[in-house]
PDB file of C-alpha atoms in Angstrom:
ATOM      1  CA  MET A   1       6.616 -26.900  -0.223  1.00 90.00           C
ATOM      2  CA  ILE A   2       4.793 -23.442   0.091  1.00 96.00           C
ATOM      3  CA  GLN A   3       2.900 -23.545   3.365  1.00 97.00           C
ATOM      4  CA  HIS A   4       2.678 -19.761   4.050  1.00 98.00           C
ATOM      5  CA  ILE A   5       1.663 -17.193   1.867  1.00 98.00           C
ATOM      6  CA  PHE A   6       2.677 -13.374   2.445  1.00 98.00           C
ATOM      7  CA  PHE A   7       0.680 -10.500   0.535  1.00 98.00           C
ATOM      8  CA  ASP A   8       1.703  -6.972   0.562  1.00 98.00           C
ATOM      9  CA  LEU A   9      -1.414  -4.853   1.310  1.00 98.00           C
ATOM     10  CA  ASP A  10      -1.861  -1.695  -0.837  1.00 98.00           C
ATOM     11  CA  ASN A  11      -2.832  -2.316  -4.155  1.00 98.00           C
ATOM     12  CA  THR A  12      -2.240  -5.918  -4.164  1.00 98.00           C
ATOM     13  CA  LEU A  13      -5.373  -6.614  -1.883  1.00 98.00           C
ATOM     14  CA  TRP A  14      -6.475  -3.167  -0.668  1.00 98.00           C
ATOM     15  CA  ASP A  15      -7.255  -1.048  -3.655  1.00 98.00           C
ATOM     16  CA  HIS A  16      -5.075   1.784  -2.170  1.00 97.00           C
ATOM     17  CA  ARG A  17      -5.244   4.129  -5.379  1.00 96.00           C
ATOM     18  CA  ARG A  18      -9.102   4.181  -5.691  1.00 97.00           C
ATOM     19  CA  ASN A  19      -9.354   4.743  -1.907  1.00 98.00           C
ATOM     20  CA  ALA A  20      -7.108   7.342  -1.521  1.00 97.00           C
ATOM     21  CA  LYS A  21      -8.634   9.403  -4.353  1.00 98.00           C
ATOM     22  CA  LEU A  22     -12.065   9.011  -2.825  1.00 98.00           C
ATOM     23  CA  ALA A  23     -10.842  10.454   0.455  1.00 98.00           C
ATOM     24  CA  LEU A  24      -9.003  13.026  -1.082  1.00 98.00           C
ATOM     25  CA  GLU A  25     -11.716  14.288  -3.274  1.00 98.00           C
ATOM     26  CA  ASP A  26     -13.816  14.427  -0.365  1.00 97.00           C
ATOM     27  CA  LEU A  27     -11.066  16.591   1.337  1.00 98.00           C
ATOM     28  CA  PHE A  28     -10.626  18.778  -1.535  1.00 98.00           C
ATOM     29  CA  ARG A  29     -14.383  19.244  -1.594  1.00 98.00           C
ATOM     30  CA  ARG A  30     -14.857  20.399   1.968  1.00 97.00           C
ATOM     31  CA  GLU A  31     -11.794  22.586   1.901  1.00 97.00           C
ATOM     32  CA  GLN A  32     -12.980  24.399  -0.749  1.00 98.00           C
ATOM     33  CA  ILE A  33      -9.750  24.335  -2.807  1.00 98.00           C
ATOM     34  CA  ARG A  34     -11.562  24.830  -5.759  1.00 98.00           C
ATOM     35  CA  GLU A  35     -13.194  27.823  -5.034  1.00 97.00           C
ATOM     36  CA  LYS A  36     -10.481  29.423  -2.937  1.00 97.00           C
ATOM     37  CA  TYR A  37      -7.331  28.652  -5.385  1.00 97.00           C
ATOM     38  CA  SER A  38      -9.261  28.321  -8.854  1.00 97.00           C
ATOM     39  CA  LEU A  39      -7.520  24.705  -8.582  1.00 97.00           C
ATOM     40  CA  THR A  40      -9.020  21.631 -10.111  1.00 98.00           C
ATOM     41  CA  PHE A  41      -9.233  18.281  -8.152  1.00 98.00           C
ATOM     42  CA  GLU A  42      -8.006  16.648 -11.090  1.00 98.00           C
ATOM     43  CA  GLU A  43      -5.010  18.949 -11.145  1.00 98.00           C
ATOM     44  CA  PHE A  44      -4.309  18.441  -7.455  1.00 98.00           C
ATOM     45  CA  HIS A  45      -4.569  14.799  -7.543  1.00 98.00           C
ATOM     46  CA  LYS A  46      -2.350  14.201 -10.361  1.00 98.00           C
ATOM     47  CA  GLU A  47       0.634  16.338  -8.661  1.00 98.00           C
ATOM     48  CA  TYR A  48      -0.222  14.751  -5.186  1.00 98.00           C
ATOM     49  CA  PHE A  49       0.221  11.195  -6.713  1.00 97.00           C
ATOM     50  CA  THR A  50       3.535  12.478  -8.455  1.00 97.00           C
ATOM     51  CA  VAL A  51       4.630  13.622  -5.046  1.00 98.00           C
ATOM     52  CA  ASN A  52       3.673  11.012  -3.162  1.00 97.00           C
ATOM     53  CA  GLU A  53       5.022   8.095  -4.940  1.00 95.00           C
ATOM     54  CA  ASN A  54       8.338   9.804  -5.153  1.00 97.00           C
ATOM     55  CA  LEU A  55       8.433  10.142  -1.629  1.00 97.00           C
ATOM     56  CA  TRP A  56       7.305   6.615  -1.087  1.00 95.00           C
ATOM     57  CA  ALA A  57      10.158   5.819  -2.954  1.00 93.00           C
ATOM     58  CA  GLN A  58      12.797   7.488  -0.735  1.00 95.00           C
ATOM     59  CA  ILE A  59      11.298   6.307   2.334  1.00 93.00           C
ATOM     60  CA  ARG A  60      11.393   2.771   0.971  1.00 91.00           C
ATOM     61  CA  ASP A  61      15.407   3.235   0.024  1.00 90.00           C
ATOM     62  CA  GLY A  62      15.632   4.607   3.753  1.00 89.00           C
ATOM     63  CA  ALA A  63      16.541   8.404   2.448  1.00 94.00           C
ATOM     64  CA  ILE A  64      13.557   9.903   4.434  1.00 95.00           C
ATOM     65  CA  ASP A  65      11.285   8.680   7.585  1.00 92.00           C
ATOM     66  CA  LYS A  66       7.948   8.496   8.143  1.00 91.00           C
ATOM     67  CA  GLU A  67       7.320  11.695   9.904  1.00 94.00           C
ATOM     68  CA  TYR A  68       9.091  13.177   6.753  1.00 96.00           C
ATOM     69  CA  ILE A  69       6.557  12.134   4.186  1.00 96.00           C
ATOM     70  CA  ARG A  70       3.514  12.942   6.939  1.00 95.00           C
ATOM     71  CA  LYS A  71       4.912  16.469   6.808  1.00 97.00           C
ATOM     72  CA  PHE A  72       5.590  17.109   3.533  1.00 97.00           C
ATOM     73  CA  ARG A  73       3.471  14.959   0.900  1.00 98.00           C
ATOM     74  CA  PHE A  74       0.431  17.510   0.928  1.00 98.00           C
ATOM     75  CA  HIS A  75       2.710  20.749   1.716  1.00 98.00           C
ATOM     76  CA  ASN A  76       4.858  19.794  -1.388  1.00 98.00           C
ATOM     77  CA  THR A  77       1.704  19.531  -3.443  1.00 98.00           C
ATOM     78  CA  PHE A  78       0.320  22.819  -2.380  1.00 98.00           C
ATOM     79  CA  LEU A  79       3.625  24.426  -3.346  1.00 98.00           C
ATOM     80  CA  PHE A  80       3.540  23.363  -6.747  1.00 98.00           C
ATOM     81  CA  PHE A  81       0.504  25.539  -7.124  1.00 98.00           C
ATOM     82  CA  GLY A  82       2.098  28.188  -5.285  1.00 98.00           C
ATOM     83  CA  ILE A  83      -0.091  27.587  -2.201  1.00 98.00           C
ATOM     84  CA  ASP A  84       2.325  27.874   0.766  1.00 98.00           C
ATOM     85  CA  ASP A  85      -0.230  27.320   3.892  1.00 97.00           C
ATOM     86  CA  PHE A  86       1.172  24.615   6.046  1.00 97.00           C
ATOM     87  CA  GLU A  87      -1.510  24.339   8.310  1.00 97.00           C
ATOM     88  CA  LEU A  88      -3.952  23.636   5.371  1.00 98.00           C
ATOM     89  CA  ALA A  89      -1.551  21.018   4.106  1.00 98.00           C
ATOM     90  CA  GLN A  90      -1.403  19.521   7.776  1.00 97.00           C
ATOM     91  CA  ARG A  91      -5.196  19.418   7.924  1.00 97.00           C
ATOM     92  CA  PHE A  92      -5.230  17.068   4.789  1.00 98.00           C
ATOM     93  CA  GLU A  93      -2.589  14.656   5.865  1.00 97.00           C
ATOM     94  CA  ILE A  94      -4.259  14.380   9.626  1.00 96.00           C
ATOM     95  CA  ASN A  95      -7.703  14.016   7.945  1.00 97.00           C
ATOM     96  CA  PHE A  96      -6.924  11.947   5.274  1.00 96.00           C
ATOM     97  CA  LEU A  97      -5.098   9.037   7.328  1.00 92.00           C
ATOM     98  CA  ASP A  98      -8.165   9.222   9.428  1.00 92.00           C
ATOM     99  CA  GLU A  99     -10.725   9.253   6.506  1.00 94.00           C
ATOM    100  CA  ILE A 100      -9.147   6.804   3.794  1.00 95.00           C
ATOM    101  CA  VAL A 101     -10.457   3.973   5.904  1.00 94.00           C
ATOM    102  CA  SER A 102     -14.187   4.907   5.557  1.00 95.00           C
ATOM    103  CA  TYR A 103     -13.302   3.536   1.684  1.00 96.00           C
ATOM    104  CA  ASN A 104     -12.450   0.015   1.688  1.00 95.00           C
ATOM    105  CA  HIS A 105     -12.701  -1.020  -1.870  1.00 98.00           C
ATOM    106  CA  LEU A 106     -10.672  -4.240  -2.601  1.00 98.00           C
ATOM    107  CA  VAL A 107      -8.561  -5.149  -5.630  1.00 98.00           C
ATOM    108  CA  GLU A 108     -10.781  -7.217  -7.870  1.00 98.00           C
ATOM    109  CA  GLY A 109     -10.585 -11.051  -7.025  1.00 98.00           C
ATOM    110  CA  ALA A 110      -9.510 -10.218  -3.663  1.00 98.00           C
ATOM    111  CA  PHE A 111     -12.056 -12.108  -1.442  1.00 98.00           C
ATOM    112  CA  GLU A 112     -12.486 -14.698  -3.634  1.00 98.00           C
ATOM    113  CA  LEU A 113      -8.177 -15.433  -3.483  1.00 98.00           C
ATOM    114  CA  LEU A 114      -8.008 -15.460  -0.010  1.00 98.00           C
ATOM    115  CA  GLU A 115     -11.242 -17.586   0.610  1.00 98.00           C
ATOM    116  CA  TYR A 116      -9.613 -19.830  -2.206  1.00 98.00           C
ATOM    117  CA  LEU A 117      -5.952 -20.126  -0.419  1.00 98.00           C
ATOM    118  CA  SER A 118      -7.877 -20.598   3.093  1.00 98.00           C
ATOM    119  CA  GLN A 119      -9.752 -23.829   1.645  1.00 98.00           C
ATOM    120  CA  LYS A 120      -6.687 -24.964   0.195  1.00 98.00           C
ATOM    121  CA  LYS A 121      -5.132 -24.744   4.024  1.00 98.00           C
ATOM    122  CA  TYR A 122      -2.374 -21.959   3.179  1.00 98.00           C
ATOM    123  CA  ARG A 123      -1.541 -19.683   6.053  1.00 98.00           C
ATOM    124  CA  LEU A 124      -1.982 -16.247   5.058  1.00 98.00           C
ATOM    125  CA  HIS A 125      -0.060 -12.970   6.138  1.00 98.00           C
ATOM    126  CA  VAL A 126       0.229  -9.408   5.616  1.00 98.00           C
ATOM    127  CA  LEU A 127       3.460  -7.778   5.062  1.00 98.00           C
ATOM    128  CA  SER A 128       3.073  -4.104   4.297  1.00 98.00           C
ATOM    129  CA  ASN A 129       5.412  -0.898   4.235  1.00 96.00           C
ATOM    130  CA  GLY A 130       2.369   1.288   5.005  1.00 93.00           C
ATOM    131  CA  PHE A 131       2.008   2.894   8.172  1.00 91.00           C
ATOM    132  CA  LYS A 132       0.943   0.915  11.333  1.00 90.00           C
ATOM    133  CA  GLU A 133      -1.778   2.724  12.852  1.00 85.00           C
ATOM    134  CA  VAL A 134      -3.769   2.449   9.134  1.00 93.00           C
ATOM    135  CA  THR A 135      -2.616  -0.965   8.073  1.00 96.00           C
ATOM    136  CA  TYR A 136      -4.420  -3.067  10.595  1.00 95.00           C
ATOM    137  CA  ARG A 137      -7.688  -0.614   9.955  1.00 95.00           C
ATOM    138  CA  LYS A 138      -8.009  -1.361   6.490  1.00 97.00           C
ATOM    139  CA  CYS A 139      -7.534  -5.124   7.107  1.00 97.00           C
ATOM    140  CA  GLU A 140     -10.498  -5.037   9.760  1.00 97.00           C
ATOM    141  CA  LEU A 141     -12.655  -2.533   7.759  1.00 97.00           C
ATOM    142  CA  SER A 142     -12.571  -4.266   4.520  1.00 97.00           C
ATOM    143  CA  GLY A 143     -13.360  -7.422   5.936  1.00 97.00           C
ATOM    144  CA  ILE A 144     -10.393  -9.395   5.457  1.00 98.00           C
ATOM    145  CA  LYS A 145      -8.710  -9.509   8.526  1.00 97.00           C
ATOM    146  CA  ASN A 146      -9.908 -12.994   9.910  1.00 98.00           C
ATOM    147  CA  TYR A 147      -8.039 -14.480   6.712  1.00 98.00           C
ATOM    148  CA  PHE A 148      -4.636 -13.700   8.066  1.00 98.00           C
ATOM    149  CA  GLU A 149      -2.473 -15.607  11.010  1.00 98.00           C
ATOM    150  CA  THR A 150      -0.193 -12.255  11.086  1.00 98.00           C
ATOM    151  CA  ILE A 151      -0.528  -8.615   9.972  1.00 98.00           C
ATOM    152  CA  THR A 152       3.125  -6.772   9.605  1.00 98.00           C
ATOM    153  CA  SER A 153       3.611  -3.207   9.162  1.00 97.00           C
ATOM    154  CA  ALA A 154       7.250  -2.413   8.448  1.00 94.00           C
ATOM    155  CA  ASP A 155       6.368   0.296  11.160  1.00 92.00           C
ATOM    156  CA  GLU A 156       6.941  -2.284  13.983  1.00 95.00           C
ATOM    157  CA  ILE A 157      10.560  -2.252  13.271  1.00 95.00           C
ATOM    158  CA  ASN A 158      10.996   1.338  11.158  1.00 92.00           C
ATOM    159  CA  ILE A 159      12.616  -1.271   8.592  1.00 94.00           C
ATOM    160  CA  ARG A 160      10.819  -1.352   5.119  1.00 95.00           C
ATOM    161  CA  LYS A 161      10.821  -3.710   1.944  1.00 97.00           C
ATOM    162  CA  PRO A 162      13.101  -4.652   0.286  1.00 97.00           C
ATOM    163  CA  GLN A 163      15.325  -4.518   3.033  1.00 97.00           C
ATOM    164  CA  PRO A 164      15.912  -8.117   4.368  1.00 97.00           C
ATOM    165  CA  GLU A 165      15.323  -7.284   7.782  1.00 97.00           C
ATOM    166  CA  ILE A 166      11.227  -6.927   7.564  1.00 98.00           C
ATOM    167  CA  PHE A 167      11.024 -10.123   5.512  1.00 98.00           C
ATOM    168  CA  GLU A 168      12.857 -11.755   8.730  1.00 98.00           C
ATOM    169  CA  TYR A 169      10.827  -9.972  11.088  1.00 98.00           C
ATOM    170  CA  ALA A 170       7.801 -10.917   9.360  1.00 98.00           C
ATOM    171  CA  LEU A 171       9.136 -14.845   9.185  1.00 98.00           C
ATOM    172  CA  ASN A 172       9.838 -14.763  12.714  1.00 97.00           C
ATOM    173  CA  LYS A 173       6.674 -13.499  14.034  1.00 97.00           C
ATOM    174  CA  SER A 174       4.849 -16.242  11.683  1.00 97.00           C
ATOM    175  CA  GLY A 175       7.202 -19.115  12.911  1.00 96.00           C
ATOM    176  CA  THR A 176       7.798 -20.130   9.365  1.00 96.00           C
ATOM    177  CA  LYS A 177      11.058 -20.643   7.018  1.00 96.00           C
ATOM    178  CA  LYS A 178      11.772 -18.833   3.783  1.00 96.00           C
ATOM    179  CA  ALA A 179      11.455 -22.356   1.996  1.00 96.00           C
ATOM    180  CA  GLU A 180       8.180 -22.543   3.144  1.00 97.00           C
ATOM    181  CA  SER A 181       7.029 -18.889   2.311  1.00 98.00           C
ATOM    182  CA  VAL A 182       6.170 -16.849  -0.951  1.00 98.00           C
ATOM    183  CA  ILE A 183       5.416 -12.933  -1.249  1.00 98.00           C
ATOM    184  CA  ILE A 184       2.723 -11.807  -3.744  1.00 98.00           C
ATOM    185  CA  GLY A 185       2.932  -8.178  -4.190  1.00 98.00           C
ATOM    186  CA  ASP A 186       2.598  -5.155  -6.996  1.00 98.00           C
ATOM    187  CA  ASP A 187       6.037  -3.307  -5.934  1.00 97.00           C
ATOM    188  CA  TRP A 188       8.969  -4.737  -8.104  1.00 97.00           C
ATOM    189  CA  THR A 189      11.655  -3.453  -6.182  1.00 96.00           C
ATOM    190  CA  ALA A 190      10.017  -3.736  -2.490  1.00 97.00           C
ATOM    191  CA  ASP A 191       8.133  -7.125  -2.623  1.00 98.00           C
ATOM    192  CA  ILE A 192       9.712  -9.145  -5.900  1.00 98.00           C
ATOM    193  CA  GLU A 193      13.357  -7.931  -5.608  1.00 97.00           C
ATOM    194  CA  GLY A 194      13.319  -7.665  -1.929  1.00 97.00           C
ATOM    195  CA  GLY A 195      11.594 -11.282  -1.284  1.00 98.00           C
ATOM    196  CA  LEU A 196      14.111 -13.102  -3.690  1.00 97.00           C
ATOM    197  CA  ALA A 197      17.003 -11.196  -2.386  1.00 97.00           C
ATOM    198  CA  PHE A 198      16.030 -12.533   1.118  1.00 98.00           C
ATOM    199  CA  GLY A 199      15.507 -16.099  -0.244  1.00 97.00           C
ATOM    200  CA  MET A 200      11.765 -16.247  -0.509  1.00 97.00           C
ATOM    201  CA  LYS A 201       9.621 -17.279  -3.667  1.00 97.00           C
ATOM    202  CA  ALA A 202       7.829 -14.519  -5.258  1.00 98.00           C
ATOM    203  CA  ILE A 203       4.615 -13.786  -7.427  1.00 98.00           C
ATOM    204  CA  PHE A 204       4.444 -10.617  -9.017  1.00 98.00           C
ATOM    205  CA  PHE A 205       1.009  -8.720  -9.435  1.00 98.00           C
ATOM    206  CA  ASP A 206       1.660  -6.513 -12.330  1.00 98.00           C
ATOM    207  CA  VAL A 207      -1.437  -4.371 -11.704  1.00 96.00           C
ATOM    208  CA  PHE A 208      -0.043  -1.413 -13.181  1.00 96.00           C
ATOM    209  CA  ASN A 209       1.352  -3.013 -15.968  1.00 96.00           C
ATOM    210  CA  ASP A 210       4.801  -2.256 -15.022  1.00 94.00           C
ATOM    211  CA  ASN A 211       6.223  -5.222 -17.177  1.00 93.00           C
ATOM    212  CA  TYR A 212       9.334  -6.249 -15.261  1.00 94.00           C
ATOM    213  CA  THR A 213      10.311  -9.930 -15.398  1.00 93.00           C
ATOM    214  CA  ALA A 214      12.722 -12.211 -14.173  1.00 93.00           C
ATOM    215  CA  GLU A 215      13.399 -15.963 -14.652  1.00 89.00           C
ATOM    216  CA  ASN A 216      12.145 -17.027 -11.470  1.00 92.00           C
ATOM    217  CA  VAL A 217       9.413 -14.959 -10.782  1.00 97.00           C
ATOM    218  CA  LYS A 218       5.670 -15.661 -12.012  1.00 97.00           C
ATOM    219  CA  THR A 219       3.651 -12.545 -13.056  1.00 97.00           C
ATOM    220  CA  VAL A 220       0.121 -12.192 -13.002  1.00 98.00           C
ATOM    221  CA  LYS A 221      -2.297  -9.394 -14.644  1.00 97.00           C
ATOM    222  CA  LYS A 222      -5.249 -10.292 -12.284  1.00 98.00           C
ATOM    223  CA  LEU A 223      -5.649 -11.767  -8.970  1.00 98.00           C
ATOM    224  CA  SER A 224      -7.568 -14.699 -10.266  1.00 98.00           C
ATOM    225  CA  GLU A 225      -4.518 -15.922 -12.199  1.00 98.00           C
ATOM    226  CA  ILE A 226      -2.949 -16.785  -8.879  1.00 98.00           C
ATOM    227  CA  HIS A 227      -5.406 -19.731  -8.272  1.00 96.00           C
ATOM    228  CA  GLU A 228      -3.496 -21.559 -11.007  1.00 96.00           C
ATOM    229  CA  LEU A 229      -0.161 -21.215  -9.642  1.00 96.00           C
ATOM    230  CA  LEU A 230      -0.823 -22.128  -5.705  1.00 94.00           C
TER     231      LEU A 230
END
């Protein structure tokens, strides 16, 4: 029955955590944050990660919008360390979005999985909650764009997974039906619960060992394990 496969992008195929850390380390060094504020990158990155994850959970749930996260994720991180410099925070934000795509490490096994599925004649798509301005560039610059028939960012309709409207939009864009489709992603709430509630099949890529389970969901720890499921 399955003909169309919808992939989440960040941390499912494109190694967002690794690429983001590398880009932030460059910015941190260039802005001389350690020298100016006696703050180590490890301390900064740990707090940024916490702030960013919390804000993305809020944007996923519809509590805040894209502009809020862009305005406050670095500002709130610096405020945690007593650094109240909005201009500095905005420089980080602007440069981060521009420079993160200079790093395009993929999750282990991503290329091999896409090649395998393409050879099996599956029709592949991206459905991402990420910002539209970087989603396409991530696919293009990492060398995986040509595997996909459609690349959908939630920004296109300003509704994010797990809301059913974004799944409906992506399926309509690809010209397929729920019964023919499966979503693969690393976010249990956005990808798996969202996909299931919409009526799609789902495969959970438990890359961070969250250990969520559901009776009707296949779980893999490595992308290579998906070869056995499709």
